[in-house]
mmCIF file of C-alpha atoms and ligand atoms in Angstrom:
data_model
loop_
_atom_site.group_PDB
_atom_site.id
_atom_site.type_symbol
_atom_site.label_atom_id
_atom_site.label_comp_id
_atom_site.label_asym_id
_atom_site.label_seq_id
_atom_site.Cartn_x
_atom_site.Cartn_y
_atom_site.Cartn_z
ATOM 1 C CA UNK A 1 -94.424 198.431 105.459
ATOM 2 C CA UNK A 2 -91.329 196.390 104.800
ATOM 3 C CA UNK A 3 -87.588 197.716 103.732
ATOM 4 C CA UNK A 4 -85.823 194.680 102.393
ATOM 5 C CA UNK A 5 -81.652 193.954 102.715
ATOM 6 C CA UNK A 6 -80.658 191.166 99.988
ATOM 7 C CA UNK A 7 -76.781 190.277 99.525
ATOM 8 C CA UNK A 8 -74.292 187.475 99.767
ATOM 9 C CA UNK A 9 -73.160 186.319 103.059
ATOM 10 C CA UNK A 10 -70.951 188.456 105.241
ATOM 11 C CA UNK A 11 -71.806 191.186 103.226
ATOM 12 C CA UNK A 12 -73.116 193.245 106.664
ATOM 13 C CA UNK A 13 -76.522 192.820 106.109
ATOM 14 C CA UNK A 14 -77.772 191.894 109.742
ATOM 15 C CA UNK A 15 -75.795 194.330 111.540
ATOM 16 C CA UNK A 16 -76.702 197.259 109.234
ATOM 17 C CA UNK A 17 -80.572 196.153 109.835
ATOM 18 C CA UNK A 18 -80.359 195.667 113.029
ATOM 19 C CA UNK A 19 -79.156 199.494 113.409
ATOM 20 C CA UNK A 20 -80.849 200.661 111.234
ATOM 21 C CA UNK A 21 -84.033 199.170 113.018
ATOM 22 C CA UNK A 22 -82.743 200.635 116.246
ATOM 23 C CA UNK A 23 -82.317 204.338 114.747
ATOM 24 C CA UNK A 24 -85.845 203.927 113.138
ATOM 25 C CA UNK A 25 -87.384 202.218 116.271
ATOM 26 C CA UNK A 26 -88.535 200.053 113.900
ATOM 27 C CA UNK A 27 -88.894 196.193 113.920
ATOM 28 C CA UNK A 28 -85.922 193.703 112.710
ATOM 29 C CA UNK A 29 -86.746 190.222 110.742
ATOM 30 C CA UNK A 30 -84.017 187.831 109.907
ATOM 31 C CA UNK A 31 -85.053 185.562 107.177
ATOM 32 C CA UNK A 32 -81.043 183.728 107.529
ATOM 33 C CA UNK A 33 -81.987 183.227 110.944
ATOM 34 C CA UNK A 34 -84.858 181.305 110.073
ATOM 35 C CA UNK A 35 -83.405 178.825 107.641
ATOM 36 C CA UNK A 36 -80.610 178.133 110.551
ATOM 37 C CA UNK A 37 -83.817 177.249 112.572
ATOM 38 C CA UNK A 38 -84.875 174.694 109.905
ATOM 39 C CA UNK A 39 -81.124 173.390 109.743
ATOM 40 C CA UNK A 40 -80.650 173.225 113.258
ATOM 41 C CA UNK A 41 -83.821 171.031 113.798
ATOM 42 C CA UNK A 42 -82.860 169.018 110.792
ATOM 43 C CA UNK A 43 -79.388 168.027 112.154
ATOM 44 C CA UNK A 44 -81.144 167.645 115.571
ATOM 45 C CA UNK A 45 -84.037 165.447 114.236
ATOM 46 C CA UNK A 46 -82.214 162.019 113.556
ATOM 47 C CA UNK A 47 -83.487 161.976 109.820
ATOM 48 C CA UNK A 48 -80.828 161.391 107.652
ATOM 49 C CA UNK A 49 -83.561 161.538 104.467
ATOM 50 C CA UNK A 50 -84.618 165.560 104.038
ATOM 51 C CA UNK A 51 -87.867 164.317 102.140
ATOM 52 C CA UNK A 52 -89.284 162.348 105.649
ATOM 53 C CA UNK A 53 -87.944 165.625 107.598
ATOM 54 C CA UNK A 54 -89.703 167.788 104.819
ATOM 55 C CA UNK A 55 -92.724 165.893 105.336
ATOM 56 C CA UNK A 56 -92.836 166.943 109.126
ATOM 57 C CA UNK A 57 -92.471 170.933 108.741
ATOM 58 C CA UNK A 58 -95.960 172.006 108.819
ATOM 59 C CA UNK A 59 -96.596 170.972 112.035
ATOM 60 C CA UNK A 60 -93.601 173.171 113.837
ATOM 61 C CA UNK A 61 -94.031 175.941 115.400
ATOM 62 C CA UNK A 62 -91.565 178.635 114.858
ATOM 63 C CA UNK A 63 -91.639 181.613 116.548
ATOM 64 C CA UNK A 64 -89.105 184.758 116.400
ATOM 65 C CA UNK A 65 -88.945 188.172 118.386
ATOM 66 C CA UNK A 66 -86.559 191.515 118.214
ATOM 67 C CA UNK A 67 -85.203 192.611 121.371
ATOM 68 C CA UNK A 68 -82.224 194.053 122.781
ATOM 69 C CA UNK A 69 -80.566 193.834 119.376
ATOM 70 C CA UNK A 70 -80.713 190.129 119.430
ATOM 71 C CA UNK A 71 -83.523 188.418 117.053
ATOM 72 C CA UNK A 72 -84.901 185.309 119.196
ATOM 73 C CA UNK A 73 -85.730 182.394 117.277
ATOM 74 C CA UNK A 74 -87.567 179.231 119.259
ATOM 75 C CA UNK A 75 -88.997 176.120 117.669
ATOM 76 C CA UNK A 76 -91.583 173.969 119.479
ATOM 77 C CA UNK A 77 -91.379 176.354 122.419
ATOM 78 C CA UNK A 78 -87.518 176.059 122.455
ATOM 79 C CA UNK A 79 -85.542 179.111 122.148
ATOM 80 C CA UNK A 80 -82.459 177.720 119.561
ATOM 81 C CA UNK A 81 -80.795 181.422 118.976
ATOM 82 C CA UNK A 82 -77.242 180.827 120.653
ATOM 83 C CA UNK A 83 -77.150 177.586 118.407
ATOM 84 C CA UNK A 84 -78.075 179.595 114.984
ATOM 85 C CA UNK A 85 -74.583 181.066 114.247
ATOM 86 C CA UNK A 86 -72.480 177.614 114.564
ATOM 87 C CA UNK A 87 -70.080 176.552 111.985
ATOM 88 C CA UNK A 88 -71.730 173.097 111.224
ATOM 89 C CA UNK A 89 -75.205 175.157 111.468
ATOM 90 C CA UNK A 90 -73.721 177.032 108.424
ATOM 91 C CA UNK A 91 -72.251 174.196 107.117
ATOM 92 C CA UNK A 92 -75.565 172.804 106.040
ATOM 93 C CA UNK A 93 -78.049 175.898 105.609
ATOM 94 C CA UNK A 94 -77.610 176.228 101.864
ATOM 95 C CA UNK A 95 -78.924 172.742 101.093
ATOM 96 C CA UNK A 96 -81.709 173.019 103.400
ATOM 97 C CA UNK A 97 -82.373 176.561 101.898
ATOM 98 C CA UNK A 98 -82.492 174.817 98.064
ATOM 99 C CA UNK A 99 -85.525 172.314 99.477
ATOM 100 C CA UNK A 100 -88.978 174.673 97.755
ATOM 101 C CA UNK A 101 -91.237 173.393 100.773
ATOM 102 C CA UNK A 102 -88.361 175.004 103.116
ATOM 103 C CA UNK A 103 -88.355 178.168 101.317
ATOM 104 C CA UNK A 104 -92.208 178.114 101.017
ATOM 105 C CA UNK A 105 -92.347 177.515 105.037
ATOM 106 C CA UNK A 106 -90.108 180.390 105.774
ATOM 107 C CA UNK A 107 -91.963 182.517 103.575
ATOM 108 C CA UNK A 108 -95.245 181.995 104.650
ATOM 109 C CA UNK A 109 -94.384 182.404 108.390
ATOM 110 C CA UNK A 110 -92.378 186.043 107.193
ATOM 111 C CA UNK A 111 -95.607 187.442 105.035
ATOM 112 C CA UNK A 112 -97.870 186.585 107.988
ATOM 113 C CA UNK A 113 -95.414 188.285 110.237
ATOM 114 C CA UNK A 114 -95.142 191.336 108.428
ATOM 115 C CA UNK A 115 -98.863 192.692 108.266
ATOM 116 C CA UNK A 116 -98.479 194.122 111.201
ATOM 117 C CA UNK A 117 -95.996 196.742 112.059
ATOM 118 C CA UNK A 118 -92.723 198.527 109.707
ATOM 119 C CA UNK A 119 -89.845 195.895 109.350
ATOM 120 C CA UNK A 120 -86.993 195.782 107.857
ATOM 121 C CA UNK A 121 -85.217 192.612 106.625
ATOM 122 C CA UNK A 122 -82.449 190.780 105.752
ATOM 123 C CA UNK A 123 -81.671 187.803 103.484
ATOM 124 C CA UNK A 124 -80.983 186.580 99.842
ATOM 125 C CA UNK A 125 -84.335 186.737 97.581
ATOM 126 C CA UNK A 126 -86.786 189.101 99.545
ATOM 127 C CA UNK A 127 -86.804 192.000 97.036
ATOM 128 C CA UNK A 128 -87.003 189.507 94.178
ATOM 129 C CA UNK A 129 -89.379 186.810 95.172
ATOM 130 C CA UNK A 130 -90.725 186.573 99.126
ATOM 131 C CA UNK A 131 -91.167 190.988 99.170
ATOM 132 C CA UNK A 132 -91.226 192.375 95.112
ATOM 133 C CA UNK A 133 -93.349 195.183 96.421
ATOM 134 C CA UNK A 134 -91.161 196.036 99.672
ATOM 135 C CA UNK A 135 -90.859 199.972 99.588
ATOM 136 C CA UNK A 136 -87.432 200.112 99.193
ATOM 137 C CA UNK A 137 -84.596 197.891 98.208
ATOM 138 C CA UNK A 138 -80.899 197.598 99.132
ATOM 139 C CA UNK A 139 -78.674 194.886 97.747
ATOM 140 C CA UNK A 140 -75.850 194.903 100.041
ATOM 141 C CA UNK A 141 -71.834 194.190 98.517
ATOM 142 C CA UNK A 142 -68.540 193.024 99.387
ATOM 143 C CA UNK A 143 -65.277 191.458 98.590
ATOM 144 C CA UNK A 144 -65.272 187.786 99.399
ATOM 145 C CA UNK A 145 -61.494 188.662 101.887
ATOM 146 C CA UNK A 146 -63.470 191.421 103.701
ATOM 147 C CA UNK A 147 -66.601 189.097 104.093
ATOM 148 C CA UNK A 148 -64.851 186.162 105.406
ATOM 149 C CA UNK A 149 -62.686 188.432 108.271
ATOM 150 C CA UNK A 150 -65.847 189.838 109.252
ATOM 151 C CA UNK A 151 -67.745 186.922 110.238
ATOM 152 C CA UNK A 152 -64.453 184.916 110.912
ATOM 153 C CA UNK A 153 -64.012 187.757 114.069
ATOM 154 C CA UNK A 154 -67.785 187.262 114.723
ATOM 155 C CA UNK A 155 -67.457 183.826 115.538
ATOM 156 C CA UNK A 156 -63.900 183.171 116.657
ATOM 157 C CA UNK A 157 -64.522 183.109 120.259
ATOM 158 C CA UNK A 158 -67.627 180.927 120.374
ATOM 159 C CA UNK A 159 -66.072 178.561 117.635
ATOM 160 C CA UNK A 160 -62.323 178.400 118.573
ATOM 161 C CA UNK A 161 -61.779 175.328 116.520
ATOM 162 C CA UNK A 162 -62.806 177.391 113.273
ATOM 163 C CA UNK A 163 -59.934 179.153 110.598
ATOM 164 C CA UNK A 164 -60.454 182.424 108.998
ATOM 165 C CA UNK A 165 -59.983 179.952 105.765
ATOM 166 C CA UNK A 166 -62.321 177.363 106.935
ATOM 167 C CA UNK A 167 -64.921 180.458 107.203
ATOM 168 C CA UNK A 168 -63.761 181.727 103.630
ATOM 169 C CA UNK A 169 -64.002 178.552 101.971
ATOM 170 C CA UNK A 170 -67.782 177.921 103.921
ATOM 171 C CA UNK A 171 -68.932 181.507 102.549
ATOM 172 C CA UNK A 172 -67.442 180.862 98.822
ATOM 173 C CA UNK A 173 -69.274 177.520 98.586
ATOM 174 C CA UNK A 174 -72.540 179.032 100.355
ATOM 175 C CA UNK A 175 -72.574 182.236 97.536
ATOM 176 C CA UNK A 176 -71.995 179.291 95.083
ATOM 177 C CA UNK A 177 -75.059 177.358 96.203
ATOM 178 C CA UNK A 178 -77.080 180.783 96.557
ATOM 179 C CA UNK A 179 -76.278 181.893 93.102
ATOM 180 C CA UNK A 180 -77.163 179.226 91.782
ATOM 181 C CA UNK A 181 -79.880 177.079 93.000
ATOM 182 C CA UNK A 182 -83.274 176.746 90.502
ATOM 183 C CA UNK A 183 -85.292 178.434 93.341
ATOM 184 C CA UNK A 184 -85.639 181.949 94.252
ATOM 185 C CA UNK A 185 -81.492 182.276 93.842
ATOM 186 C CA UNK A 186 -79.294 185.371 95.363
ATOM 187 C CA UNK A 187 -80.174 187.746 92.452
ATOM 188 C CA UNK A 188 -80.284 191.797 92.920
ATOM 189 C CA UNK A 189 -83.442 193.086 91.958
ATOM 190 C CA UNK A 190 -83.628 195.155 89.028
ATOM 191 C CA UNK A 191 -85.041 197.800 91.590
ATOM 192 C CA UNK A 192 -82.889 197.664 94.357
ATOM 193 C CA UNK A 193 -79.959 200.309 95.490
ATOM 194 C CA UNK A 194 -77.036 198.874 95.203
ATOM 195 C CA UNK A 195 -74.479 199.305 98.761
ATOM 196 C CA UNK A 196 -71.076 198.333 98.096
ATOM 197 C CA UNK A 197 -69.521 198.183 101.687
ATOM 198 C CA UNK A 198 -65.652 197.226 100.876
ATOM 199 C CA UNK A 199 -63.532 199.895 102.334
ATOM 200 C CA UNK A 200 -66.392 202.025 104.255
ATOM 201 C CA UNK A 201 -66.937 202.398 107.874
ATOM 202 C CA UNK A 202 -69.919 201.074 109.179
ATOM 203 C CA UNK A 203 -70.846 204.451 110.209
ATOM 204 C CA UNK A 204 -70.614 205.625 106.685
ATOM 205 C CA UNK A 205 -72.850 203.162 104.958
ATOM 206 C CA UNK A 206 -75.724 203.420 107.883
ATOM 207 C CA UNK A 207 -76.096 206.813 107.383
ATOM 208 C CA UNK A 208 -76.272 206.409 103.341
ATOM 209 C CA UNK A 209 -79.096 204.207 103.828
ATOM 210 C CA UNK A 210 -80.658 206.165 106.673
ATOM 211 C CA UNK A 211 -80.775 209.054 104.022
ATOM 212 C CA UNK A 212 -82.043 206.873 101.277
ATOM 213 C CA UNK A 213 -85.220 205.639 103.837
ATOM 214 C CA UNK A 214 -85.916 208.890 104.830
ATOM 215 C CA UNK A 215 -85.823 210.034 101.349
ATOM 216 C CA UNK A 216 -88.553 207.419 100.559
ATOM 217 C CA UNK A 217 -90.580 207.315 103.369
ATOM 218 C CA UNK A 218 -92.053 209.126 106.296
ATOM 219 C CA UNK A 219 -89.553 207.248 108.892
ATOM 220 C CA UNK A 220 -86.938 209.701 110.285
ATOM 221 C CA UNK A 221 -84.920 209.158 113.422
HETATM 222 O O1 LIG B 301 -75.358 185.978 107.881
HETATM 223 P P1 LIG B 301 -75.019 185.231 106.630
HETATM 224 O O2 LIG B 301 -75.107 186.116 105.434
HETATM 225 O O3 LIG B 301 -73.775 184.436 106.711
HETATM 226 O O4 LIG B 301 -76.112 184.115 106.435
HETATM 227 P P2 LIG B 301 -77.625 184.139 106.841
HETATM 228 O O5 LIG B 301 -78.266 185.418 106.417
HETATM 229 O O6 LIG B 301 -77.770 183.718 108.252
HETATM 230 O O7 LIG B 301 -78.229 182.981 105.886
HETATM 231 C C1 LIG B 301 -77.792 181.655 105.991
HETATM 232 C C2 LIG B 301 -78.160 180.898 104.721
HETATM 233 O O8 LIG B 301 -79.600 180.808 104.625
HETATM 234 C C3 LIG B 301 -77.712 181.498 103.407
HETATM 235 O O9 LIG B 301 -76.396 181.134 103.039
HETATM 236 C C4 LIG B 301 -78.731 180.944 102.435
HETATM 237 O O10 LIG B 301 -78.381 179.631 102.016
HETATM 238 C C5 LIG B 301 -79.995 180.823 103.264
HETATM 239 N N1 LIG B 301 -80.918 181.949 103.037
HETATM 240 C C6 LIG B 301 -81.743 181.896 101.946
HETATM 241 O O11 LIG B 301 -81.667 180.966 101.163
HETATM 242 N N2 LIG B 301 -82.678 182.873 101.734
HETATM 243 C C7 LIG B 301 -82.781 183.904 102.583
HETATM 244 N N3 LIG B 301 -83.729 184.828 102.367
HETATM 245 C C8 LIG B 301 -81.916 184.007 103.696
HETATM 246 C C9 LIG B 301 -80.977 183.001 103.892
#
């Protein structure tokens, strides 16, 4: 069984899974995560042409695990997750994420992940294209100021270098790309609850949704 968390960047969507997974004791997946991975082995491969890097995908192994509230990613037996959540990481993610064979290797690995076990999961087009039959559906909102201080305090420390307009800007141009690239764009499903978050404690919109799945499903915590 899969609950699915779409929504523009910033918008809260990995920490609310990630809690949410905890409360449930259920398992996290973090499709963002996994086009970092893809970025960060891009910018590390020495290609400067994405079609010859392209080209080389199938053969990598990826490989991702949930524990301790952190989601693991490792490539070729390498595990990349402290690198995922750079600025230049993020500077690049929503071109790689327009490339079809990248979405299309990111989705396979996901569907094969998800037979066994309950997830729930974050990212841009899961309700709409990679999950349309995920049992339920959030769509997760809010303001472009309150986005950009969120993840600007998540990544201060471990990017000193990086302005709270610098991360604005970077989030702006990424909602720009997601919006409107020709495949599988950021897009609310027509089925999916919308969760506007601007102005409510974190508290507040976890237990919403914890209502909402137990509502829907047998999954209590
Ligand atoms: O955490 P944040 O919302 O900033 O980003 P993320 O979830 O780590 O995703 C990083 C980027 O990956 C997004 O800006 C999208 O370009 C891409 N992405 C996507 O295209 N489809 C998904 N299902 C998830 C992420």
């Amino acid at each position: 069984m899969i609950i699915v968390i779409d929504g523009p960047a910033g918008s809260g969507k990995s920490s609310t899974a990630k809690e949410i997974a905890n409360r449930l004791n259920i398992q996290f997946l973090d499709s963002g995560a996994l086009y970092r991975a893809v970025t960060f082995h891009w910018l590390n491969s020495g290609k400067s042409d994405i079609r010859s890097f392209i080209e080389l995908l199938p053969d990598v192994k990826i490989a991702s695990k949930y524990k301790n509230n952190t989601f693991f990613v490792s490539l070729d037996g390498s595990d990349i997750t402290n690198q995922l959540r750079q600025h230049y990481v993020a500077e690049h993610v929503s071109e790689i994420a327009t490339q079809p064979d990248v979405r299309m290797f990111v989705n396979n690995y996901m569907r094969n992940l998800v037979v066994n076990g309950t997830y729930i999961a974050d990212g841009r087009d899961l309700g709409t294209a990679v999950f349309p039959d995920a049992e339920i559906k959030f769509f997760m909102t809010a303001s472009i100021e309150e986005r950009a201080r969120r993840r600007f305090n998540e990544i201060k420390e471990t990017d000193p270098g990086v302005t709270l307009k610098d991360v604005e800007e970077n989030i702006r141009q990424r909602d720009n790309k997601d919006q409107n690239r020709a495949s599988d764009p950021l897009k609310k499903a027509d089925d999916a609850i919308e969760i506007d978050t601007t102005g409510k404690t974190f508290e507040e919109q976890i237990s919403e949704m914890i209502s909402i799945i137990e509502n829907k499903t047998k999954l209590n915590h």
